[in-house]
Tab-separated table of C-alpha atoms and ligand atoms in Angstrom:
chain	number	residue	atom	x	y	z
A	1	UNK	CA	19.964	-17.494	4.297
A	2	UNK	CA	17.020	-17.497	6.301
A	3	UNK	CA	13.646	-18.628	4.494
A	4	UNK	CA	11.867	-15.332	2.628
A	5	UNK	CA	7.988	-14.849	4.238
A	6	UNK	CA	7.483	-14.123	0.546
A	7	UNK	CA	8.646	-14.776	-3.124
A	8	UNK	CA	7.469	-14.690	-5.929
A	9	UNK	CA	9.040	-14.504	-9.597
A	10	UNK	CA	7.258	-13.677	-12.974
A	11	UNK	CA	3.710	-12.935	-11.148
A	12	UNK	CA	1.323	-12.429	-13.207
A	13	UNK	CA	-2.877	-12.113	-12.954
A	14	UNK	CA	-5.287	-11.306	-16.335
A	15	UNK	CA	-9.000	-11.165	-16.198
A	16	UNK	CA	-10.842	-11.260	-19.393
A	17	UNK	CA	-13.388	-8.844	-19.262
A	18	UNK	CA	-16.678	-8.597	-22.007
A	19	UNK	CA	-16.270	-5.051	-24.079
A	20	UNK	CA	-19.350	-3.132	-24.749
A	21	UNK	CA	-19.680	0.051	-25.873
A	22	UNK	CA	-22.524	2.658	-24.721
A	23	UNK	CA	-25.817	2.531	-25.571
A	24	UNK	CA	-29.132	0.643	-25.619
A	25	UNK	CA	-27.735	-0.941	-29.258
A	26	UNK	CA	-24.913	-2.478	-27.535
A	27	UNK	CA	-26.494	-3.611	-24.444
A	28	UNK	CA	-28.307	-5.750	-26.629
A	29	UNK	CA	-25.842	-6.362	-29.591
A	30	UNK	CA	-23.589	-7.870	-26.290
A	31	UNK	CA	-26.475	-10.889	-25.873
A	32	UNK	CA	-25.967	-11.929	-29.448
A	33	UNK	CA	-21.981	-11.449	-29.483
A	34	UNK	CA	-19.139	-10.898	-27.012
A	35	UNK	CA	-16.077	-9.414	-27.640
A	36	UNK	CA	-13.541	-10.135	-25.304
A	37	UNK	CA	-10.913	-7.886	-23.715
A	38	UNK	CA	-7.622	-9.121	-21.588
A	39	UNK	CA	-7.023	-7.006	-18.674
A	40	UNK	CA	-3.661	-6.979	-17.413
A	41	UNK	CA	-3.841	-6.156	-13.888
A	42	UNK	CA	-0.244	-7.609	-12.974
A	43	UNK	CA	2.808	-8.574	-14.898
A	44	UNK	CA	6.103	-10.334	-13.831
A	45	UNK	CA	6.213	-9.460	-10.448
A	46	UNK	CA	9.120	-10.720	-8.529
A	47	UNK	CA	9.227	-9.158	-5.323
A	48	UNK	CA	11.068	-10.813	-1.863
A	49	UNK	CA	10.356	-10.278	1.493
A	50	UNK	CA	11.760	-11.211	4.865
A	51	UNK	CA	10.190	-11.925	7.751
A	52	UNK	CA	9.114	-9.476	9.995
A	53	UNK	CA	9.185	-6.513	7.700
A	54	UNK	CA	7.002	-3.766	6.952
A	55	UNK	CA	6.880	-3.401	3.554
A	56	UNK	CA	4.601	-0.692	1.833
A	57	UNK	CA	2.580	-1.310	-1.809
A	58	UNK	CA	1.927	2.329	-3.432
A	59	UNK	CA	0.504	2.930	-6.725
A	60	UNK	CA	-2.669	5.044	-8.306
A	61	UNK	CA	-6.146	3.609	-8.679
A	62	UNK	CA	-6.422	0.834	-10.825
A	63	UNK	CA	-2.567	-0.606	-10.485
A	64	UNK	CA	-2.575	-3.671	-9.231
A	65	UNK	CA	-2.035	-3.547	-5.606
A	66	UNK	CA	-5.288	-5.193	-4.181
A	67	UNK	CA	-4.624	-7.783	-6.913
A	68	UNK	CA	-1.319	-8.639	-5.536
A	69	UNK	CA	-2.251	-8.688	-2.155
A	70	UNK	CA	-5.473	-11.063	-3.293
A	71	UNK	CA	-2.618	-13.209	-5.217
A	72	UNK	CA	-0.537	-13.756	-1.993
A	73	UNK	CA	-3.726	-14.362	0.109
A	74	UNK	CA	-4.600	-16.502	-2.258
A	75	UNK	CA	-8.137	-15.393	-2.777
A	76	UNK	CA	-7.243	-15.645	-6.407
A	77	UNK	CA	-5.358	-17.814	-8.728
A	78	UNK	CA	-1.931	-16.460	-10.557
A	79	UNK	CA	-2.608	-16.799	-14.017
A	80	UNK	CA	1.606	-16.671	-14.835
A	81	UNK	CA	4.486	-16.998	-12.201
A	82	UNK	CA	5.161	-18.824	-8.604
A	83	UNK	CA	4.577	-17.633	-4.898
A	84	UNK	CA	5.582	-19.023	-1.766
A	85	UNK	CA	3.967	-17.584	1.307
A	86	UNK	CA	5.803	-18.213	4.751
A	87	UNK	CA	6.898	-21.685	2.667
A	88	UNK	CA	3.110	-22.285	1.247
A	89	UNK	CA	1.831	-22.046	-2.099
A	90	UNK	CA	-1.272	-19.240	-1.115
A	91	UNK	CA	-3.755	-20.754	-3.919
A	92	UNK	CA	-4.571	-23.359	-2.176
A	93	UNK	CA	-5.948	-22.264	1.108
A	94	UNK	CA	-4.744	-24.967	2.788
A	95	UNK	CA	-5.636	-24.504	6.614
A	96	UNK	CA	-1.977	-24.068	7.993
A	97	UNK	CA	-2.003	-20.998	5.268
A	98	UNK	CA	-4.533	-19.428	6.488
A	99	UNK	CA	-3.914	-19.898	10.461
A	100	UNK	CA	-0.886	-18.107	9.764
A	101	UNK	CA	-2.230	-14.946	8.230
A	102	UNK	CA	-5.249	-12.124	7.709
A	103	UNK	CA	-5.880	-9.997	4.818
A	104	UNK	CA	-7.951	-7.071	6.079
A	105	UNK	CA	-9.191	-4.822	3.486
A	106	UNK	CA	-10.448	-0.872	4.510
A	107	UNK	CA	-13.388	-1.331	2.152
A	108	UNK	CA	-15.065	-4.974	3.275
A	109	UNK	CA	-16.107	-6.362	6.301
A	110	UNK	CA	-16.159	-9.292	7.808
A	111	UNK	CA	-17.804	-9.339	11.019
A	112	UNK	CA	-21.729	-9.650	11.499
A	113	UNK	CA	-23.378	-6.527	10.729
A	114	UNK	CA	-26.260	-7.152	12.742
A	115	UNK	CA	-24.719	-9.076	15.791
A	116	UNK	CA	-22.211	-7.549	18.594
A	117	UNK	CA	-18.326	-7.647	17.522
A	118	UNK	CA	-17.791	-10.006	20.492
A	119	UNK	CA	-19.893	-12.859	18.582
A	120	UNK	CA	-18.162	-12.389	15.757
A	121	UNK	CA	-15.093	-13.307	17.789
A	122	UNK	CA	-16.442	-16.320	19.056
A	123	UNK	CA	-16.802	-17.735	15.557
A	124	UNK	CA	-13.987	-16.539	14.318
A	125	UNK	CA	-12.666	-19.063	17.545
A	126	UNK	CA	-14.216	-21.865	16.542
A	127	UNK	CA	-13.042	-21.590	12.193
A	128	UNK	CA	-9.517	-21.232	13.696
A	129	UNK	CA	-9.913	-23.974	16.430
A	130	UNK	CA	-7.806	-21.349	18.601
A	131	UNK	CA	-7.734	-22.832	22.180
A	132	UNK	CA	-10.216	-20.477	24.305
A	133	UNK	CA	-8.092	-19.543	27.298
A	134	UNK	CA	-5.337	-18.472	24.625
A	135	UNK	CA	-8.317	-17.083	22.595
A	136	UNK	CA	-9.503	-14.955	26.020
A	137	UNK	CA	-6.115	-13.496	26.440
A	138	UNK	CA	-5.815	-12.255	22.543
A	139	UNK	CA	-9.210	-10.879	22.493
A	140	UNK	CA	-9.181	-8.803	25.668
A	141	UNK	CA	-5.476	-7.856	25.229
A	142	UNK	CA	-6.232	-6.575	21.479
A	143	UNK	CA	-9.700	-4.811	22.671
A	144	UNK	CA	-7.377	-3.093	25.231
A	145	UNK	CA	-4.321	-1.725	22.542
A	146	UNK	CA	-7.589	-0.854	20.489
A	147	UNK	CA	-9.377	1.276	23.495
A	148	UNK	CA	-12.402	-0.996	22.652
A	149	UNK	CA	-13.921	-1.361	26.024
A	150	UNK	CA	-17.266	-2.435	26.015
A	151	UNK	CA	-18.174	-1.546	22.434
A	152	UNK	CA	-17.398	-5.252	21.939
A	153	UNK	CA	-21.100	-5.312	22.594
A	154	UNK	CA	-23.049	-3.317	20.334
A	155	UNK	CA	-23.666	-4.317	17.411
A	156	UNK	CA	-21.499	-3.517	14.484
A	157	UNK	CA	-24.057	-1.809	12.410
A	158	UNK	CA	-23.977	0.446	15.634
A	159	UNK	CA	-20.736	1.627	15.578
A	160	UNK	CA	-18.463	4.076	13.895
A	161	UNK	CA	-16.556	3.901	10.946
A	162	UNK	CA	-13.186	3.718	12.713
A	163	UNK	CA	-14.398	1.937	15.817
A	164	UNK	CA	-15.616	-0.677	13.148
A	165	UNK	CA	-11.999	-0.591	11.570
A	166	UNK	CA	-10.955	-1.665	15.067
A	167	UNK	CA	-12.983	-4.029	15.046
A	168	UNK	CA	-12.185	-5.479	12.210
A	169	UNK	CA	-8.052	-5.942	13.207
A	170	UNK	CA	-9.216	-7.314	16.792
A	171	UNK	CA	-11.534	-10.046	14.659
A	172	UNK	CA	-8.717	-10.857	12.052
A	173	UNK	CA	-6.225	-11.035	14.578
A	174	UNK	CA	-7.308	-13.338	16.958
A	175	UNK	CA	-5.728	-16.359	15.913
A	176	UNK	CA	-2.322	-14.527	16.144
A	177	UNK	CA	-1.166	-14.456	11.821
A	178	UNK	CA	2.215	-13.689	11.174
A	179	UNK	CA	1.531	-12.499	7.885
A	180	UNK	CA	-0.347	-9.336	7.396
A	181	UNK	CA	-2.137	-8.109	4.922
A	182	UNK	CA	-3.524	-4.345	4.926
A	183	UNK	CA	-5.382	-3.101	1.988
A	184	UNK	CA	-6.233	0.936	2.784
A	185	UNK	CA	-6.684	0.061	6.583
A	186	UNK	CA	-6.906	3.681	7.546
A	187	UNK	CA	-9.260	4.211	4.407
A	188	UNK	CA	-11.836	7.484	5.112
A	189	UNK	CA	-10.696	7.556	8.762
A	190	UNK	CA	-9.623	10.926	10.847
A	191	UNK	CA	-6.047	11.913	11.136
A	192	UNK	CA	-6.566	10.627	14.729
A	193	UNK	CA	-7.525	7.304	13.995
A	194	UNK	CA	-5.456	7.177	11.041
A	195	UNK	CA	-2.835	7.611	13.584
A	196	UNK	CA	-4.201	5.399	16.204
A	197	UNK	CA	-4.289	2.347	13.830
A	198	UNK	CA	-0.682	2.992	12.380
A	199	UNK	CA	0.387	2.412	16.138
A	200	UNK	CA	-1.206	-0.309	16.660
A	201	UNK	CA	0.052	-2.130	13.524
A	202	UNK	CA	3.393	-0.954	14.397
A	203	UNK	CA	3.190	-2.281	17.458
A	204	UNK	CA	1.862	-5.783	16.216
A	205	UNK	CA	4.745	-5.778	14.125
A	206	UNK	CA	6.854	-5.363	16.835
A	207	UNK	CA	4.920	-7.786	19.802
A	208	UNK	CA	5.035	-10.477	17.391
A	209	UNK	CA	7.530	-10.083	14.755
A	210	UNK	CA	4.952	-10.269	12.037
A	211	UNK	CA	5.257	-9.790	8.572
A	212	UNK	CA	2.892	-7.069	7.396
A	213	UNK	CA	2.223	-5.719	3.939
A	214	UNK	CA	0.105	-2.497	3.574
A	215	UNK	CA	-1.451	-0.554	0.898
A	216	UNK	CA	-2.557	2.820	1.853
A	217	UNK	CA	-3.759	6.419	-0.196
A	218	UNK	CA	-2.301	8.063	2.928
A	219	UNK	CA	1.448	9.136	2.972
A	220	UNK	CA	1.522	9.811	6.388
A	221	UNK	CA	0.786	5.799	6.859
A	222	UNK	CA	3.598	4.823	4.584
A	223	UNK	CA	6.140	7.657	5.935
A	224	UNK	CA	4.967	6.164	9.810
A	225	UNK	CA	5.558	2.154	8.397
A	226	UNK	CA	7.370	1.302	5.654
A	227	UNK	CA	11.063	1.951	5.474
A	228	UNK	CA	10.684	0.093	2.099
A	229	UNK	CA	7.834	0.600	-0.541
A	230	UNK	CA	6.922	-1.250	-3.630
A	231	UNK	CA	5.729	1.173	-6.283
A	232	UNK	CA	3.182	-0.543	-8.660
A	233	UNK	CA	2.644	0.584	-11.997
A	234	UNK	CA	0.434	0.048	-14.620
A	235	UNK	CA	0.855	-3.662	-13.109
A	236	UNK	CA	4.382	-4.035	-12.731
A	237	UNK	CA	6.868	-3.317	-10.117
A	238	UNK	CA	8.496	-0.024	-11.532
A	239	UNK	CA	10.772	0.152	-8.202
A	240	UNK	CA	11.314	-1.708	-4.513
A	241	UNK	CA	13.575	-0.211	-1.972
A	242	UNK	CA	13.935	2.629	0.658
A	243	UNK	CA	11.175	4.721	0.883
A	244	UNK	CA	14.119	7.780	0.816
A	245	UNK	CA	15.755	7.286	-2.079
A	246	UNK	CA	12.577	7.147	-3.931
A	247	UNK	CA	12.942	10.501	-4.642
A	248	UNK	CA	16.670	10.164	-6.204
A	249	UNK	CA	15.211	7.718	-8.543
A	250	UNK	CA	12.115	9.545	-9.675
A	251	UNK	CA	11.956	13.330	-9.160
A	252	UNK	CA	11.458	14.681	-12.469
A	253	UNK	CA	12.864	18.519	-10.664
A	254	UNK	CA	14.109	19.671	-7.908
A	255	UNK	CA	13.932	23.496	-5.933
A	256	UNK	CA	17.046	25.764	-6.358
A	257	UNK	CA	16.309	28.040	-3.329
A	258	UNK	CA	18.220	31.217	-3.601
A	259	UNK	CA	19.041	34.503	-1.432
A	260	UNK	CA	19.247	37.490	-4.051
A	261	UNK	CA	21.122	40.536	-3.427
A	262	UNK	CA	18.585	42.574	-5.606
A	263	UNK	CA	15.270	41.398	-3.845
A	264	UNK	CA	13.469	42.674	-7.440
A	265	UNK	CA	15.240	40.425	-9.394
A	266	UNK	CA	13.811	37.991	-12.167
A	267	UNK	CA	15.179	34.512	-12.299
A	268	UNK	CA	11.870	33.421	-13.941
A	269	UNK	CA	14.329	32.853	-17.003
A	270	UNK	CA	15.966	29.323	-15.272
A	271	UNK	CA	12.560	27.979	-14.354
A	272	UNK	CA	9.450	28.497	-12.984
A	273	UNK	CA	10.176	30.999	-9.742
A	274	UNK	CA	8.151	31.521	-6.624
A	275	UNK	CA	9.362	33.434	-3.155
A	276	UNK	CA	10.172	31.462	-0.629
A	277	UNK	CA	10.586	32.092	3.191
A	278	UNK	CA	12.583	34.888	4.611
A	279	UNK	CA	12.868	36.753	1.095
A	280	UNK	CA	14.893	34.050	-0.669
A	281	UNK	CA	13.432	33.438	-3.743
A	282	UNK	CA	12.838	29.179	-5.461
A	283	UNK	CA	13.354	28.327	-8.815
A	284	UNK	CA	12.141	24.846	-10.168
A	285	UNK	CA	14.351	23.336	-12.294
A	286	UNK	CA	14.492	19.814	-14.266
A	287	UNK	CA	17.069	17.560	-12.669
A	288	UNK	CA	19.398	17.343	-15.362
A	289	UNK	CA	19.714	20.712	-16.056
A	290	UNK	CA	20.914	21.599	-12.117
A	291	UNK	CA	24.244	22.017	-12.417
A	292	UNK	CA	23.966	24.199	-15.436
A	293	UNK	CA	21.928	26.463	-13.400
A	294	UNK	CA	23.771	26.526	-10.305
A	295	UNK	CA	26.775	27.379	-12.634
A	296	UNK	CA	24.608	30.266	-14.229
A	297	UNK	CA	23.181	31.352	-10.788
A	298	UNK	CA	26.447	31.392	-8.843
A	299	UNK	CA	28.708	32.661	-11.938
A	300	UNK	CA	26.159	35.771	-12.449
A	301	UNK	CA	27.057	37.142	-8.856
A	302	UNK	CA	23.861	37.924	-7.868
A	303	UNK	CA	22.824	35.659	-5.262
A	304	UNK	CA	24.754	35.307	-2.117
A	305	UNK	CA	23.792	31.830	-1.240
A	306	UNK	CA	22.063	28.449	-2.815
A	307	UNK	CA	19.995	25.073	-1.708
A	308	UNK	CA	19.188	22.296	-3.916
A	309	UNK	CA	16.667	20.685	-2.719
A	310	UNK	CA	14.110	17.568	-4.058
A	311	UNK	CA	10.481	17.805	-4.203
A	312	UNK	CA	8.531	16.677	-1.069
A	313	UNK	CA	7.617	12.241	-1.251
A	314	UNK	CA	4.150	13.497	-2.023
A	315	UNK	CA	5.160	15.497	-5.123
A	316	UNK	CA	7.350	12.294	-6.628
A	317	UNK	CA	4.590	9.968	-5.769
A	318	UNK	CA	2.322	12.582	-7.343
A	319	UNK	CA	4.459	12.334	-10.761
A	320	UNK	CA	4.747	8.525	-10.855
A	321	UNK	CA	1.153	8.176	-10.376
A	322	UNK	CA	0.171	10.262	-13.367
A	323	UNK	CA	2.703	9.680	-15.597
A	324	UNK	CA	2.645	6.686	-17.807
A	325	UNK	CA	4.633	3.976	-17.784
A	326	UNK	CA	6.859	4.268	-20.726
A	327	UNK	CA	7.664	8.228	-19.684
A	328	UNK	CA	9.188	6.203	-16.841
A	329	UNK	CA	12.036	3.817	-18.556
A	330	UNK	CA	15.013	4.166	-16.269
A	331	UNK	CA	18.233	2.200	-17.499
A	332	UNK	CA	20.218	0.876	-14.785
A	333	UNK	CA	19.789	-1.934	-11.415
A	334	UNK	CA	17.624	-1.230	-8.924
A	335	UNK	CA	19.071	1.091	-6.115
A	336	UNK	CA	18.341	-0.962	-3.212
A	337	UNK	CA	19.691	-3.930	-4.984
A	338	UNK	CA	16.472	-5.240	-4.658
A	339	UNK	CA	15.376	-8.585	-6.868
A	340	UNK	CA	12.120	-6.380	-8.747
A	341	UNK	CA	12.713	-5.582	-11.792
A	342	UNK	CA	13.790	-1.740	-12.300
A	343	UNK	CA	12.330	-0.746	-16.129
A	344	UNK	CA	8.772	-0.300	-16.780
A	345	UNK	CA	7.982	-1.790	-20.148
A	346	UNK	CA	5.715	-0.659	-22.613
A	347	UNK	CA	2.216	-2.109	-22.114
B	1	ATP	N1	-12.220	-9.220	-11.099
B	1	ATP	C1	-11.757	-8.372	-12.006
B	1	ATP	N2	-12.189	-8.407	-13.276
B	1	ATP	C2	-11.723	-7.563	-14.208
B	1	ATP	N3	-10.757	-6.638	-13.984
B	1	ATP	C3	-10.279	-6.553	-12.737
B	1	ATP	C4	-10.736	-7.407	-11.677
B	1	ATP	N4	-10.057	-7.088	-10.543
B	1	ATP	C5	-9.218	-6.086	-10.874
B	1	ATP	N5	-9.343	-5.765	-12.187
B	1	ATP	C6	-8.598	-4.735	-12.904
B	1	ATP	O1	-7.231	-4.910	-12.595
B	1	ATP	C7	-6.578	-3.650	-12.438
B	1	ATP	C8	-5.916	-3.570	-11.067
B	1	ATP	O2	-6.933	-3.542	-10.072
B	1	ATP	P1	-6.601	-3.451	-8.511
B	1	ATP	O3	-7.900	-3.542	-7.777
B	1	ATP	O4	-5.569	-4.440	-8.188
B	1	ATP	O5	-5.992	-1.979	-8.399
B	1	ATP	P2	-5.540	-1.163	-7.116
B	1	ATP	O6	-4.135	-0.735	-7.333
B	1	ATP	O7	-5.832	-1.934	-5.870
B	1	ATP	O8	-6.498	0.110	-7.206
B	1	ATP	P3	-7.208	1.001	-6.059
B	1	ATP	O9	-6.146	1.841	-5.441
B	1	ATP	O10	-8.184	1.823	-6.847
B	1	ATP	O11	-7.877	0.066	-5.086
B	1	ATP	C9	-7.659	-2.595	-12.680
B	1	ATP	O12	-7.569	-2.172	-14.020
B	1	ATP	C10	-8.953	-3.336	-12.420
B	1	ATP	O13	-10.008	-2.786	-13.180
């Protein structure tokens, strides 16, 4: 078996966090005496990946995927649990770490806000020691994918949101990492850009056989990507495996679409009903109770033909986000055979 680029068992980050409640009173009660809160953000994460894959993190606000991509990064300490990234232990920043990869997060920058990109670049040579002719050929062939031209030269403060975005991959990938991390990299950009950048990282992916692990708000990133997905939840892994059998696993309905012979007929009795395209009518149904209503449907002779369909990735993702955890036990392994654990437990 070839080495993982990453693995890590029983995962786990807390933060302890002061409690206060509103008010002037409290503001000042909280000088005196602190109580203390343990936040949670991630629990007993085991999670493998292999090297060059695209693998995609999804989960609402607040569930743990920027701290799990910080934990791997190492820009902060596991409080429970091992990780190995591409054989090192991430915590410890140790130089041959972090020549081999790049976190680059949609929301922070890290080149000189005041001073052209193509400064930035130079000291971004001389941290990673990166030999200049090899460091002349990465620069100008990344500024070139990136349709950068000469905005290398003004400085960042100057330029766009998504040309700074740009930016940002050319200056984090100079030294070549083959581990990739992506936290909302297409965050608040067009659909053009959006789509620009999910070339280029594909294509990175592909040049160089990296490993790159993405977070993104934007489906359309994902769908483009990841073949596989990580759902966070609540802190924990709740699945890990193909992005298309996400669906199987958590649609809580799924569309009956119907033709009826009586166009004036009311179905509204098996679900909620809507028309759909070319006068067929579609009745939303919860997924256990399908075949009873095809049955029903079919038996009562008054349709002449039927579709079950499942709700669109956006829809599931939808219900997974806002449900909470416990409303989303499943019993069973995980589909893709994945290592993750498959139940989400109580908090
Ligand atoms: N330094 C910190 N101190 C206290 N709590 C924190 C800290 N960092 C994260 N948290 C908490 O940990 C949980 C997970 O946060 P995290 O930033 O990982 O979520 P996320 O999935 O990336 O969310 P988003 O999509 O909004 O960026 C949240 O409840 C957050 O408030």
């Amino acid at each position: 078996m070839t080495p993982a680029a990453i693995e890590a068992s029983g995962l786990g980050r807390s933060f302890t966090v002061a409690e206060r409640d509103a008010g002037l009173r409290s503001a000042v009660g909280v000088l005196v005496r602190r109580r203390k809160q343990q936040v949670h953000a991630l629990q007993d994460v085991g999670i493998r990946v292999e090297p060059g894959e695209i693998v995609g993190i999804l989960g609402a606000n607040g569930a743990g995927k920027t701290t799990l991509l910080k934990l791997l990064s190492g820009l902060l300490h596991p409080s429970a649990g091992s990780v190995r990234v591409l054989g090192h232990d991430p915590a410890r920043r140790e130089p041959a770490y972090l020549r081999r990869m790049a976190l680059v997060m949609g929301n922070r920058y890290q080149l000189q806000w005041d001073l052209p990109a193509v400064d930035s670049f130079e000291l971004n040579r001389a941290i990673y020691r990166i030999p200049r002719e090899r460091f002349r050929q990465t620069r100008d062939e990344l500024v070139e994918l990136l349709d950068l031209g000469d905005l290398v030269r003004k400085p960042v403060r100057n330029l766009s949101l998504g040309e700074r975005m740009k930016m940002e991959l050319v200056g984090s990938l100079l030294h070549r990492p083959e581990m990739l991390f992506l936290d909302e990299p297409t965050l608040g950009l067009d659909v053009a850009m959006q789509r620009r950048i999910r070339t280029f990282v594909a294509e990175y992916n592909r040049t160089r056989s990296a490993t790159v692990l993405l977070t993104s708000h934007y489906m359309a990133d994902i769908e483009a990507l990841c073949q596989r997905v990580v759902v966070v939840h609540c802190g924990r892994v709740l699945y890990d495996g193909d992005l298309s059998r996400l669906g199987e696993r958590f649609a809580a309905h799924r569309d009956i679409e119907v033709t009826p012979t009586d166009p004036g007929v009311d179905l509204s009795g098996f679900g909620e009903c809507r028309p759909a395209s070319a006068g067929r009518l579609r009745v939303r149904v919860e997924a256990a109770r399908v075949p009873e209503v095809t049955t029903r449907l079919l038996a009562g002779g008054g349709v002449t033909d039927l579709t079950v369909t499942r709700p669109a990735i956006e829809d599931v993702i939808e219900h997974i986000f806002t449900s909470d955890a416990v409303d989303l036990r499943v019993d069973g392994a995980d589909p893709a055979g994945r290592g993750a654990p498959a139940t989400a437990a109580a908090p």
